[in-house]
Short mmCIF file of C-alpha atoms (C1' of nucleotides) in Angstrom, two decimals:
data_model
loop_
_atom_site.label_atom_id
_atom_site.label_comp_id
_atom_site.label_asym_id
_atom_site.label_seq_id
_atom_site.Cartn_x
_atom_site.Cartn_y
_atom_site.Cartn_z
CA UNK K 1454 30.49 -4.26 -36.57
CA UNK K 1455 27.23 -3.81 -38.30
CA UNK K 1456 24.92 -1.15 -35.97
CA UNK K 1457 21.39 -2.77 -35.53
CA UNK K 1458 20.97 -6.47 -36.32
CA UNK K 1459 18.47 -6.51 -39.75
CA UNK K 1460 16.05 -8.67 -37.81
CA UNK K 1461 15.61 -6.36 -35.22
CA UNK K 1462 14.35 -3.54 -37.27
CA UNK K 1463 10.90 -2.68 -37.13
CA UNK K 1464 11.24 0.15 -39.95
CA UNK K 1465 8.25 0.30 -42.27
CA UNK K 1466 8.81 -2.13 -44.98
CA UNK K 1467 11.83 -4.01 -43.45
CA UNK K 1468 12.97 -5.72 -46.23
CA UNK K 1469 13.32 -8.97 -44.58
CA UNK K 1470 14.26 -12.25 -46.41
CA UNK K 1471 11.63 -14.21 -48.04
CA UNK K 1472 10.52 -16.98 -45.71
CA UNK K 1473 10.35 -14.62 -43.06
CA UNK K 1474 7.70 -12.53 -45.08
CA UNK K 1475 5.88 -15.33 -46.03
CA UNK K 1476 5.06 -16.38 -42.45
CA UNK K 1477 4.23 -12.87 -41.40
CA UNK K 1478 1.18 -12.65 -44.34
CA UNK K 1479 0.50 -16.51 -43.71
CA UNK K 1480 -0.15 -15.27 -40.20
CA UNK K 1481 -2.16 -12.14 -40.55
CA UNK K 1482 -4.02 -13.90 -43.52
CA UNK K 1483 -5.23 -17.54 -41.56
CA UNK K 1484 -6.02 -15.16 -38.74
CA UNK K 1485 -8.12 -12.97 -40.88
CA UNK K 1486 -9.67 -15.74 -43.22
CA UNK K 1487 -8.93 -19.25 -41.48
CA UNK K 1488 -6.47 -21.77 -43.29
CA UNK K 1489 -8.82 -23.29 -46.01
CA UNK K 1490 -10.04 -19.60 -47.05
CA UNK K 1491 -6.40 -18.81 -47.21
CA UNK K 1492 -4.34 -19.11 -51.02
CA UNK K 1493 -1.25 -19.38 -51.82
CA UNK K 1494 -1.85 -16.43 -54.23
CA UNK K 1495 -3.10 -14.07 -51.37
CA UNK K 1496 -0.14 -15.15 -49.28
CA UNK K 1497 2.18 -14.50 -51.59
CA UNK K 1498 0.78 -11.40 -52.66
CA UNK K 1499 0.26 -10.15 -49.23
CA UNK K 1500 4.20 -10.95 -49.01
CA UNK K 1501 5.00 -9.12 -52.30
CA UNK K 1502 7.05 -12.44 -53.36
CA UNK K 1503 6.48 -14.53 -56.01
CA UNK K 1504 3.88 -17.45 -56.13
CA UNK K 1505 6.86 -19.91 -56.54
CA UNK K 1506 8.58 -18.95 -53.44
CA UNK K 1507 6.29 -20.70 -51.18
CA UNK K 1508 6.72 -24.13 -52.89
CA UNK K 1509 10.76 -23.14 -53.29
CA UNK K 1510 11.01 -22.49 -48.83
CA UNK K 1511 8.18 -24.74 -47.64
CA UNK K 1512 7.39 -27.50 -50.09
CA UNK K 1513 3.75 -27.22 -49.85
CA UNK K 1514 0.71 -25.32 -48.31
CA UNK K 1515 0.14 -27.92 -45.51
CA UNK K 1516 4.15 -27.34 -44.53
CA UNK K 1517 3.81 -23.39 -44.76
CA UNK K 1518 1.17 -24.00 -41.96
CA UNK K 1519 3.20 -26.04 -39.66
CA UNK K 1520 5.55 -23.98 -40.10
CA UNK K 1521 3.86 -21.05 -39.15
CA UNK K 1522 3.19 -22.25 -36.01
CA UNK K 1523 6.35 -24.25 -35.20
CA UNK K 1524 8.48 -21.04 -35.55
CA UNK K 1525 6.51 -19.72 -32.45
CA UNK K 1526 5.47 -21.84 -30.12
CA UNK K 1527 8.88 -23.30 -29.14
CA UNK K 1528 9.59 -19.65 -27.82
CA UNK K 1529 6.75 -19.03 -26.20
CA UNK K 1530 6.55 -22.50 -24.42
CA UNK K 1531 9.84 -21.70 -23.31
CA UNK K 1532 8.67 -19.12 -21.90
CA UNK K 1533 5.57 -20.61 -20.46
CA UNK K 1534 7.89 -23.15 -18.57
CA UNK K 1535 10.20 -20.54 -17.52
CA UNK K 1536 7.80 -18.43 -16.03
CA UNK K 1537 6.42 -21.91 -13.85
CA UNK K 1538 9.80 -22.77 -13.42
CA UNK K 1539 10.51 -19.47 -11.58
CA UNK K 1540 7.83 -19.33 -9.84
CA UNK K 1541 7.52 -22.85 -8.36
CA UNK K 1542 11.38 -22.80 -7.52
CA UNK K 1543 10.23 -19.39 -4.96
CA UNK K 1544 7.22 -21.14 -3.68
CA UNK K 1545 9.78 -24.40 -2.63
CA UNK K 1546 7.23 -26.80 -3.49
CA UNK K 1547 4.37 -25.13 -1.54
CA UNK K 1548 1.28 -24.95 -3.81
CA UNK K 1549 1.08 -22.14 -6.41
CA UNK K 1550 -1.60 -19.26 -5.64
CA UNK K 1551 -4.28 -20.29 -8.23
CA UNK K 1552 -4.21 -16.46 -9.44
CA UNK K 1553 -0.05 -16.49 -10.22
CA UNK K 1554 -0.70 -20.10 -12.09
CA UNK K 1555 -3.23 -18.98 -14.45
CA UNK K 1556 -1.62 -15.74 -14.83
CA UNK K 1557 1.22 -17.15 -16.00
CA UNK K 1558 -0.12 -19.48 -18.61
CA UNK K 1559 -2.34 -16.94 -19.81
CA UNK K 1560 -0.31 -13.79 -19.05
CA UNK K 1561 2.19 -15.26 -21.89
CA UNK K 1562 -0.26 -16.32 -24.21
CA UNK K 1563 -1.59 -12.56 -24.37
CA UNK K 1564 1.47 -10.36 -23.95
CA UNK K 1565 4.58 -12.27 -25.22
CA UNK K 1566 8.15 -11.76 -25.28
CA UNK K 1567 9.52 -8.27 -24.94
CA UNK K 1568 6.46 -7.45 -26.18
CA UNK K 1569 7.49 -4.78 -28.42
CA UNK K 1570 6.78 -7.52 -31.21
CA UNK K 1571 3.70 -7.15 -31.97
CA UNK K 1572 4.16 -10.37 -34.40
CA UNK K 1573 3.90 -12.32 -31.05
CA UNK K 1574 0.81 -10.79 -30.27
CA UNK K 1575 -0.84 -11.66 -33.69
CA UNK K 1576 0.08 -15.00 -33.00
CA UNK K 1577 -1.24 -15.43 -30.05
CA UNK K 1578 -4.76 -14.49 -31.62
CA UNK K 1579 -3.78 -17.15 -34.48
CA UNK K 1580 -3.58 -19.95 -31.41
CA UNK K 1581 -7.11 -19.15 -30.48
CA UNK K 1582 -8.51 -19.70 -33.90
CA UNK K 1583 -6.41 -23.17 -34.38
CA UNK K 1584 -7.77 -24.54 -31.31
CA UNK K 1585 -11.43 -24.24 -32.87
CA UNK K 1586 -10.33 -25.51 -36.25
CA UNK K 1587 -11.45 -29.25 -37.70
CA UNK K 1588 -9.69 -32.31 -35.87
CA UNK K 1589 -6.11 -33.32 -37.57
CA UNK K 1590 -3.99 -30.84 -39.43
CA UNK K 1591 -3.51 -28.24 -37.35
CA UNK K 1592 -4.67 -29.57 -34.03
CA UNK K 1593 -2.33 -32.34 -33.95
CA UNK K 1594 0.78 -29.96 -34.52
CA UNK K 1595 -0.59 -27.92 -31.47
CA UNK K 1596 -1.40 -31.44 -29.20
CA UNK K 1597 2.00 -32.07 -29.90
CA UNK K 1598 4.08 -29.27 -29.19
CA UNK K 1599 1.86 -28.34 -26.03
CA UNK K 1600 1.55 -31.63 -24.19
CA UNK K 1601 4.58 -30.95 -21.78
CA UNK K 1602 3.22 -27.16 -20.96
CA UNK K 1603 0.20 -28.53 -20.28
CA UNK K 1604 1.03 -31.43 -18.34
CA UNK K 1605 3.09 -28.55 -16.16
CA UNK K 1606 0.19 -26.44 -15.81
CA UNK K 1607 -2.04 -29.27 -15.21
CA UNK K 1608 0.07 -30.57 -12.11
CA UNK K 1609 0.52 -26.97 -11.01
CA UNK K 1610 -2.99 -26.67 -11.19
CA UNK K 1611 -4.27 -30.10 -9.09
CA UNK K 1612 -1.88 -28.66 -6.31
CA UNK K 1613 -3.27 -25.89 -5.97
CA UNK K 1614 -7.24 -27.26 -6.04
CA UNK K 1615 -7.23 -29.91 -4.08
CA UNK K 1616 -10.37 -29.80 -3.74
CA UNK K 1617 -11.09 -31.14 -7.22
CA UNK K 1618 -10.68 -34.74 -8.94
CA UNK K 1619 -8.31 -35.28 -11.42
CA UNK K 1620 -11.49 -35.67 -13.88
CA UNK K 1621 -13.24 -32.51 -13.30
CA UNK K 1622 -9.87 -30.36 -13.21
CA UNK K 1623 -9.25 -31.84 -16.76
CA UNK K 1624 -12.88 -30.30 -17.74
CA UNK K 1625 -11.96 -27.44 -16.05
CA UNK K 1626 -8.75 -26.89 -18.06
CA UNK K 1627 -11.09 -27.20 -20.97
CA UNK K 1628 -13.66 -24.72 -20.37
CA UNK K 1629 -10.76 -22.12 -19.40
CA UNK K 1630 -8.63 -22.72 -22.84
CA UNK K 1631 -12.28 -22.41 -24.41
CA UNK K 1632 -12.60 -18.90 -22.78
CA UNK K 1633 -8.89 -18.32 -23.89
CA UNK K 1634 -8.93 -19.19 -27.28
CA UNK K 1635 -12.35 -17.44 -28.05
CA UNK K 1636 -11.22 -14.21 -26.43
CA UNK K 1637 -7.76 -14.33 -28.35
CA UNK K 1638 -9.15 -15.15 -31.87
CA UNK K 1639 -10.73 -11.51 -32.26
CA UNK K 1640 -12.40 -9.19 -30.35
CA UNK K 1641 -15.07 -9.43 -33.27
CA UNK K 1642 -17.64 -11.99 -31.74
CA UNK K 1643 -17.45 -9.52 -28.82
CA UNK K 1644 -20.05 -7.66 -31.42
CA UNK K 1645 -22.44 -10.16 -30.43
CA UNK K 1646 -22.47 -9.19 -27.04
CA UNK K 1647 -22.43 -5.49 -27.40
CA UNK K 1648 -22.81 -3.82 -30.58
CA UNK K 1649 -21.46 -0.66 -29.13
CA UNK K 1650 -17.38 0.21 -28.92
CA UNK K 1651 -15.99 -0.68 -25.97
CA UNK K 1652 -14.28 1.78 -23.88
CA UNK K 1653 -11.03 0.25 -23.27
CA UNK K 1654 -11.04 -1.57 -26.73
CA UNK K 1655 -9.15 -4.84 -26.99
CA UNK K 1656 -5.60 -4.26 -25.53
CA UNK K 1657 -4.12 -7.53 -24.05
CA UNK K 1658 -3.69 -6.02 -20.65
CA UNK K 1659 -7.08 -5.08 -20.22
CA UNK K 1660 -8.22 -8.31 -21.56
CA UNK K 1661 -5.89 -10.37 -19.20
CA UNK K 1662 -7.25 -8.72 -16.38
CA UNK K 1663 -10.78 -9.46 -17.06
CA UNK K 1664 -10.21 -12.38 -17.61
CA UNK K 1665 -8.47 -14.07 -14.97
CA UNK K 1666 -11.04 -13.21 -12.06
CA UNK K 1667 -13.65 -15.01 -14.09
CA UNK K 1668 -11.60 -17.95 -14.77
CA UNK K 1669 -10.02 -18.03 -10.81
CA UNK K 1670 -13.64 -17.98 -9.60
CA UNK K 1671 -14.81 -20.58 -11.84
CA UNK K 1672 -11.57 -23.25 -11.22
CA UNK K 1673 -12.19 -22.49 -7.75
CA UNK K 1674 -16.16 -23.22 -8.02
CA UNK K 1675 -17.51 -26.34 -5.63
CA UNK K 1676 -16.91 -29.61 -7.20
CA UNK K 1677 -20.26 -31.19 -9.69
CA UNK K 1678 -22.54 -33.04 -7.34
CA UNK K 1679 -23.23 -36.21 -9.65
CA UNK K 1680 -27.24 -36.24 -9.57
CA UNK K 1681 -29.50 -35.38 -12.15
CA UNK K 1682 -29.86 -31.97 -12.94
CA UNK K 1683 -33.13 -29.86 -13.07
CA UNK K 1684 -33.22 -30.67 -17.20
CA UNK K 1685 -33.20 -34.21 -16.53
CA UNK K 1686 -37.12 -33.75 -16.44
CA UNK K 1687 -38.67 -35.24 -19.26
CA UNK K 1688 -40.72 -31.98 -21.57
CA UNK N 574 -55.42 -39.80 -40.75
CA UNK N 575 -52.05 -41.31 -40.86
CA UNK N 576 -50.73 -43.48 -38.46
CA UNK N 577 -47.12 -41.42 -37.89
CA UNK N 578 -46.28 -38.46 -39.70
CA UNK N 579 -43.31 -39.23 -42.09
CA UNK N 580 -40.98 -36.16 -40.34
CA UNK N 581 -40.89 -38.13 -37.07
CA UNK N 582 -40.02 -41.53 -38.79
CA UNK N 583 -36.45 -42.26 -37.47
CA UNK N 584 -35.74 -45.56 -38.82
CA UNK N 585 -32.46 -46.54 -40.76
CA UNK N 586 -31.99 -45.03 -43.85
CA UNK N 587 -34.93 -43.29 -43.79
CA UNK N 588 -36.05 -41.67 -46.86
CA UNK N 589 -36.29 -37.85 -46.62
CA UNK N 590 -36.65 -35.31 -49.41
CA UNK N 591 -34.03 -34.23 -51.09
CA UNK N 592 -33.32 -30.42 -49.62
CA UNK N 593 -33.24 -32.20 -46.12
CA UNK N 594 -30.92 -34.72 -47.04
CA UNK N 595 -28.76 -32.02 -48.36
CA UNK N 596 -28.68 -29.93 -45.15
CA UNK N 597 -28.43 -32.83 -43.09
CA UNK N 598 -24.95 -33.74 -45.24
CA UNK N 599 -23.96 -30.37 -45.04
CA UNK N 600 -24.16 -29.94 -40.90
CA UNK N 601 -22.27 -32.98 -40.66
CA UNK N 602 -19.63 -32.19 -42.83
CA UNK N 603 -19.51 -28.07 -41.81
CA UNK N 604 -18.86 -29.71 -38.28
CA UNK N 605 -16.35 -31.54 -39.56
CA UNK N 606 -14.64 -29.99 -41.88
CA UNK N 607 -15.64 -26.41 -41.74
CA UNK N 608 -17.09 -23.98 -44.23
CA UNK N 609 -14.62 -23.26 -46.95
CA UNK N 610 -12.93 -26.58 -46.98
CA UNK N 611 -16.51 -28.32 -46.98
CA UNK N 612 -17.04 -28.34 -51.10
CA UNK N 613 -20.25 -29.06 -52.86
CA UNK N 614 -19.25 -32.53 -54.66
CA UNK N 615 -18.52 -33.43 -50.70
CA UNK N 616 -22.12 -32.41 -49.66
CA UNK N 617 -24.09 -34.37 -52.42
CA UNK N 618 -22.13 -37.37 -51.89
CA UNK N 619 -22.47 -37.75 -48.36
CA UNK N 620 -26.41 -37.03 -49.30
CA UNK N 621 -26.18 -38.91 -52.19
CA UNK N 622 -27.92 -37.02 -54.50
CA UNK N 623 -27.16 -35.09 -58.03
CA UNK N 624 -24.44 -32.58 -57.44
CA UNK N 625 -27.03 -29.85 -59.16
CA UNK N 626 -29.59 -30.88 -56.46
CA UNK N 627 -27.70 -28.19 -54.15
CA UNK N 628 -27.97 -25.25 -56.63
CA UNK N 629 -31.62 -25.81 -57.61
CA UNK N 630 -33.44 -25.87 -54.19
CA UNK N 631 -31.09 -23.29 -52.60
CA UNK N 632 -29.33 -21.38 -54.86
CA UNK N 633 -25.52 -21.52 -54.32
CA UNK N 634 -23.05 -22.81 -51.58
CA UNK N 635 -23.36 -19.59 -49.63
CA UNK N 636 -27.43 -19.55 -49.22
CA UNK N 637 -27.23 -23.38 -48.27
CA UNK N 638 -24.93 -22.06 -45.31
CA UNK N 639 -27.30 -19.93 -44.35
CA UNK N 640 -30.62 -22.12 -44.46
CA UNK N 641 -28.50 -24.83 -42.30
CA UNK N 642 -28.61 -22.41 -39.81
CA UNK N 643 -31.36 -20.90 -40.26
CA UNK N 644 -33.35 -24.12 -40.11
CA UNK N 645 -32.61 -24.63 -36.95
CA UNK N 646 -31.79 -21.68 -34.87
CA UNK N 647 -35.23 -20.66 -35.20
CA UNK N 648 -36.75 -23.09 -33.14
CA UNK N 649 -33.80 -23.08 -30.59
CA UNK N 650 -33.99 -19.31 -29.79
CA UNK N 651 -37.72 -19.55 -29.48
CA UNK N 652 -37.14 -22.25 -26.79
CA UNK N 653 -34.85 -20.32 -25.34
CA UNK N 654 -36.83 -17.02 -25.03
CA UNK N 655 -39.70 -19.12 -23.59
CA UNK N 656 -37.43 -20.86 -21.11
CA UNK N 657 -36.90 -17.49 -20.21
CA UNK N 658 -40.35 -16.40 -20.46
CA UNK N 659 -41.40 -18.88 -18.02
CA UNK N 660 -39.08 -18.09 -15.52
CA UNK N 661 -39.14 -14.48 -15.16
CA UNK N 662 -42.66 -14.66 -14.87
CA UNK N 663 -43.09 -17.39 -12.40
CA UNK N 664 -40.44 -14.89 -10.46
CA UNK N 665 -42.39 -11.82 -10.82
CA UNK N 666 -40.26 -9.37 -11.21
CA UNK N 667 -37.32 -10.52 -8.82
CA UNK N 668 -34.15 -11.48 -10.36
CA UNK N 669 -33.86 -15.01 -11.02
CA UNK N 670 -31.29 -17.11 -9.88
CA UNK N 671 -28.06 -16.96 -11.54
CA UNK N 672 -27.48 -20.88 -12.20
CA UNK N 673 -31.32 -20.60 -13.40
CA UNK N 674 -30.49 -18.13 -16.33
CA UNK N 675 -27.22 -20.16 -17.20
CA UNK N 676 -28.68 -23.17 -17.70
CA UNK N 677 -32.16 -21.87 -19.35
CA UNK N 678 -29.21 -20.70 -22.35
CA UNK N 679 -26.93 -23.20 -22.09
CA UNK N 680 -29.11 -26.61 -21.73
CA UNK N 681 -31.20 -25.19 -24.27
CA UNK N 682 -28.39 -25.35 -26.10
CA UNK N 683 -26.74 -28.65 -25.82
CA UNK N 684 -30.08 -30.88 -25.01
CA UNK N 685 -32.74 -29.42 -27.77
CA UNK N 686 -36.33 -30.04 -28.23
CA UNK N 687 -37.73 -33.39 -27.91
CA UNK N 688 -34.20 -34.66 -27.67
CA UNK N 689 -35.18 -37.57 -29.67
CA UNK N 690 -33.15 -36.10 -32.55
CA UNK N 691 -29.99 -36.12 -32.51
CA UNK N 692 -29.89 -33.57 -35.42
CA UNK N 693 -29.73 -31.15 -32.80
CA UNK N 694 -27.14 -32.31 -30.76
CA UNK N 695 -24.75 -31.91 -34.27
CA UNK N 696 -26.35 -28.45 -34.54
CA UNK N 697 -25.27 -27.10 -31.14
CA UNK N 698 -21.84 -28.28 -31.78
CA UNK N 699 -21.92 -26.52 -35.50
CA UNK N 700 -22.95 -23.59 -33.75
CA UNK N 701 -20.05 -23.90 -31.43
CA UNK N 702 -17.75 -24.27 -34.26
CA UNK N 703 -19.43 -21.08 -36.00
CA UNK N 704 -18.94 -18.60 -33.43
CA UNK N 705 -15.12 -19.43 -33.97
CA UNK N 706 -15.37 -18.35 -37.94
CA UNK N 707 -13.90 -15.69 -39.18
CA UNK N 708 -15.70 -12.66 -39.46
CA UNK N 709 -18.59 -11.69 -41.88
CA UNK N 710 -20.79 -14.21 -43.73
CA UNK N 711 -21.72 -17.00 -41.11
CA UNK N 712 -21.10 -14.35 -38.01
CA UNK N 713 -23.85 -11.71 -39.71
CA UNK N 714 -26.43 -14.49 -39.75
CA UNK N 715 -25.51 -15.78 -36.03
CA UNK N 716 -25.48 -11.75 -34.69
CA UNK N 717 -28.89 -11.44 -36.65
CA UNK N 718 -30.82 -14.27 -35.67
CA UNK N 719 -29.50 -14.27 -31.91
CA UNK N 720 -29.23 -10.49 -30.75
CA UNK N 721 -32.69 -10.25 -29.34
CA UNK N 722 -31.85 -13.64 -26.99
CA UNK N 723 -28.70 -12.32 -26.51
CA UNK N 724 -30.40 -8.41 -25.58
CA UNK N 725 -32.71 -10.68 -23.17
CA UNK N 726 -30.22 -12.74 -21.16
CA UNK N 727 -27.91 -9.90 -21.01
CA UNK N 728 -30.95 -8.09 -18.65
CA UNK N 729 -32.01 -11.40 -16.72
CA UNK N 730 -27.94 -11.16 -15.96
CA UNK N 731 -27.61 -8.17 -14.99
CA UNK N 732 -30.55 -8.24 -12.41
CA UNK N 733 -29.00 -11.40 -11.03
CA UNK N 734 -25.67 -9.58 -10.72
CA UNK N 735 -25.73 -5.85 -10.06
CA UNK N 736 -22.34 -5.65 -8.77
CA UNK N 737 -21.24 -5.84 -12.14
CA UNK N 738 -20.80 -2.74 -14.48
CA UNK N 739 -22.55 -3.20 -18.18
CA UNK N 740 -18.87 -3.36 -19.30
CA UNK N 741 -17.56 -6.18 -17.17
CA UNK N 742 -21.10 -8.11 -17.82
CA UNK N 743 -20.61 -8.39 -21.50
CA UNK N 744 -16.87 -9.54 -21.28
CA UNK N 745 -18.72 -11.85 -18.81
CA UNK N 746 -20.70 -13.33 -21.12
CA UNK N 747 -18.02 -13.09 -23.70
CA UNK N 748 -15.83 -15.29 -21.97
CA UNK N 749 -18.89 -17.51 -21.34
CA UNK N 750 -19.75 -17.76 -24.75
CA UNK N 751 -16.03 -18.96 -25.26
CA UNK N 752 -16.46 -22.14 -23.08
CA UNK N 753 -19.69 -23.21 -24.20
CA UNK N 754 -18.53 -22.84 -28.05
CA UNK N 755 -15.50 -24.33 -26.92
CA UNK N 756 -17.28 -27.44 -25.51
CA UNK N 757 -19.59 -27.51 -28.18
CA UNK N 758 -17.52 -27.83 -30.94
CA UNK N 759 -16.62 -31.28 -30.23
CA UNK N 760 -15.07 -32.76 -27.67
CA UNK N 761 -11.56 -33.75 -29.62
CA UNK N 762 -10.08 -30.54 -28.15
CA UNK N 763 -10.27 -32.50 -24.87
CA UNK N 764 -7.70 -34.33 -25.75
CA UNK N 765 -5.28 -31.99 -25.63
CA UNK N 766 -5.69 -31.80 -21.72
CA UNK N 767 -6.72 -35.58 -21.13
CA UNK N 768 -4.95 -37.69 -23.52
CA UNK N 769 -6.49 -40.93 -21.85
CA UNK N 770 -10.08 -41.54 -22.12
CA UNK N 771 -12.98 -39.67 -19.89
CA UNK N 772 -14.97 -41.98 -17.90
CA UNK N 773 -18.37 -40.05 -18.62
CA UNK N 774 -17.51 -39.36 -21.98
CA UNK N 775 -18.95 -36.39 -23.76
CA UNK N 776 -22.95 -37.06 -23.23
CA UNK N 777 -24.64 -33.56 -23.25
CA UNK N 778 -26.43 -34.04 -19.74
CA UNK N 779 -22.77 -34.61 -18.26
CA UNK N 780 -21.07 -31.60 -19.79
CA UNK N 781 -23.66 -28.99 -18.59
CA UNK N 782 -23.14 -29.96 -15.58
CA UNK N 783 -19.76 -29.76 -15.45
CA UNK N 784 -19.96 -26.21 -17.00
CA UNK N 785 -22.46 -24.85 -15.35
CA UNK N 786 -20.88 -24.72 -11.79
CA UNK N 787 -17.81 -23.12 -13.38
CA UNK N 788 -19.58 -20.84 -15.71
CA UNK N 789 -21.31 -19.65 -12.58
CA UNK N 790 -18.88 -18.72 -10.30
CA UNK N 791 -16.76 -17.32 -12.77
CA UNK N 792 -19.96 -14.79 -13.15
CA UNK N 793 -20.33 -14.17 -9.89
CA UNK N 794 -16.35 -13.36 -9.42
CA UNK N 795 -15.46 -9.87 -8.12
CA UNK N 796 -15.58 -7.43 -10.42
CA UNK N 797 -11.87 -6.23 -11.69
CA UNK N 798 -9.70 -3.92 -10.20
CA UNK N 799 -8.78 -1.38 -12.32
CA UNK N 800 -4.93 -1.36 -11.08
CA UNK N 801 -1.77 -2.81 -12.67
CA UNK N 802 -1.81 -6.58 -12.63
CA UNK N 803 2.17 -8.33 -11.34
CA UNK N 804 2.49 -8.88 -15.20
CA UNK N 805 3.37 -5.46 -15.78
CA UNK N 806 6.49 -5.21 -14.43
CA UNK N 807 9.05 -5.13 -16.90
CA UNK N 808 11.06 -8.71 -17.36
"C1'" DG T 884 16.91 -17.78 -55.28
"C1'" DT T 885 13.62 -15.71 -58.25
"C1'" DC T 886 10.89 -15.51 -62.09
"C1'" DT T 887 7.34 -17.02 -66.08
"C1'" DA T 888 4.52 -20.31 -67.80
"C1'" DT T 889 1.86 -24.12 -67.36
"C1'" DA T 890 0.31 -28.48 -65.75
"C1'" DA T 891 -3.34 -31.06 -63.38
"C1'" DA T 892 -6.92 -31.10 -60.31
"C1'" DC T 893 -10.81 -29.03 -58.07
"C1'" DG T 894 -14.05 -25.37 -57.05
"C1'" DG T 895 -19.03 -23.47 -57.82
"C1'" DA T 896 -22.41 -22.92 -61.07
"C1'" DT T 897 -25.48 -23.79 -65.26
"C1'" DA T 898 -27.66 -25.51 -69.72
"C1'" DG T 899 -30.52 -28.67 -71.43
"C1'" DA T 900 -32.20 -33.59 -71.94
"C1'" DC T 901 -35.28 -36.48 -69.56
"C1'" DG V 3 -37.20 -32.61 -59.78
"C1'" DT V 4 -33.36 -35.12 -61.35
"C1'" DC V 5 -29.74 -36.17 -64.27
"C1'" DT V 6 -25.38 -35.64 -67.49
"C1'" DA V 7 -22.16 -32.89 -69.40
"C1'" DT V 8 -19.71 -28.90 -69.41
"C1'" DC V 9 -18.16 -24.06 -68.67
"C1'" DC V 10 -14.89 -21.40 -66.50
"C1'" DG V 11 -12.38 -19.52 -62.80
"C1'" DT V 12 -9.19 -20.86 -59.04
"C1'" DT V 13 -6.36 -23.94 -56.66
"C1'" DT V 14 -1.81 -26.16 -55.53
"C1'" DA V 15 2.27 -27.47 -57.41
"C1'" DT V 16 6.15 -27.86 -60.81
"C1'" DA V 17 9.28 -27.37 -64.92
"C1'" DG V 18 12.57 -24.72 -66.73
"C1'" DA V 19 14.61 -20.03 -68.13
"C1'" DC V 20 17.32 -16.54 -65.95
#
DNA sequence: GTCTATAAACGGATAGAC
DNA sequence: GTCTATCCGTTTATAGAC
């Protein structure tokens, strides 16, 4: 039998079969420019295919994007679920530590798979920037295929803060996929923040573990009082 | 003199000059639609005036971008720095409360000026989407116009929290910056979390003080460890 | 499956009449 | 300042040779 599997070489300039190098410069190229921004010609050229071979695999531009993201997050749900799965089956239905839950939805977003792919981990930045993209297109491919993960996390989540009503969890959820995605779509707004290099750069780890204290405190923050605020004050 | 001046009128249909008709079009449909796939003929319809309206008062496509924003952020980050202003010195020299400095940024943010115009409202939710552009063109002018609030925040922050290193302050903020643009940007990305509808819907007052609480506490989390997070072990 | 060539529509921008 | 008409490059998509 054949030694290494083709897919599974990493080899500068793998020659891999078309559709598979279209998605890899759709990816890199919607990351880098957003999906409007983003021709068919620089795809394609990105690829080093021909112009054609987008229509000829895909049908259309609108497709190529769908499929773009389609081809990855099944896998990394998967994974997502697994990784509850496994842990909820060890707790034996005692509530998640808030820590392991977030970790895990998170932890997988950041460093996927084996992880030598580093495909995975250009996708993951690709997520961040579709979640802050125009309603429709896009968003409803992700609302979609992400319902069930989230409606896993979510439960996992009201176990294991009580404390909080189903209403204010669900804003919770929001604020922390808002820290998520902006962290994951580039380290480049960082430079708004600090215009100096950082000193441990932008590797996922380092990221993942900044991130969850600041996103464990805040889910675990008291619950809103409901009266006015001090801006309520009329100027 | 006259009765009301004609920039406060707010009745139907009022009618304003051309150039602000134009960048009124254009921040809705940037919001909506984003930069690139927002096109010209798009703009001067929804303003309905001459398609070469656009290019004679402001050039091209790319300078109108920038005078929507820089219309407005102006006036916001002046409000800002003298929300600020006021505060620090009322304190004298102590740090200010944490929840204080939040919200002086934030509900400057999301409830602007006299409030009566809504305007701004749609402007703190194009800034939202902004921040999650790709890099270069919009970015430059939102780095430029915001880096002395930014520079100013950072130090009322790090008073307020001085077990913090610089480092782990501005991932801070980057991760807080995340939620608020995350919010701002429209509320459809709720959705994806809550598929039925929110009792207190998305009214500005509402979400701040949702987020603040949780944008607060995930400040004043711990600050990281620097060991090996349960992720690392190999699957 | 891959290529060239081209269709058909749309993009931003401008010249010139009014 | 506003309008019509138009230039000209780019876009997505397809037809048809190989």
């Amino acid at each position: 039998m054949a030694a290494i599997p083709i897919k599974n070489r990493l080899s500068p300039k793998a020659p891999q079969d078309t559709p598979s190098r279209i998605l890899e410069a759709a990816e890199r190229l919607f990351l880098q420019h957003g999906f409007a921004a983003t021709s068919m010609r620089m795809i394609t050229a990105e690829a080093e295919v021909n112009l054609a071979a987008v229509n000829y695999h895909f049908g259309s531009k609108d497709a190529l994007i769908e499929a773009v993201f389609t081809r990855r997050l099944g896998p990394l749900n998967r994974q997502r679920l697994g990784h509850l799965d496994r842990l909820e089956s060890l707790a034996e239905g005692a509530p998640l530590k808030l820590e392991t839950i977030v970790e895990a939805f998170i932890g997988s977003a950041f460093v996927n798979e084996g992880s030598a792919n580093d495909g995975a981990r250009l996708f993951a930045q690709l997520l961040g920037r579709a979640y802050s993209e125009p309603s429709g297109g896009v968003r409803d491919i992700l609302y979609n295929q992400n319902k069930e993960v989230i409606k896993r996390f979510k439960a996992a989540l009201k176990k294991a803060l009580p404390h909080l009503s189903a209403e204010e969890l669900v804003w919770r959820m929001h604020f922390v996929f808002g820290s998520i995605s902006y962290t994951q779509s580039g380290t480049d707004a960082l430079r708004l923040v600090a215009k100096y290099e950082l000193s441990d750069g932008s590797y996922p780890q380092t990221v993942v573990k900044r991130l969850l204290p600041f996103l464990c405190a805040g889910l675990q923050a008291p619950a809103t009082m409901h009266a006015p605020t001090v801006l309520a004050k009329v100027s």
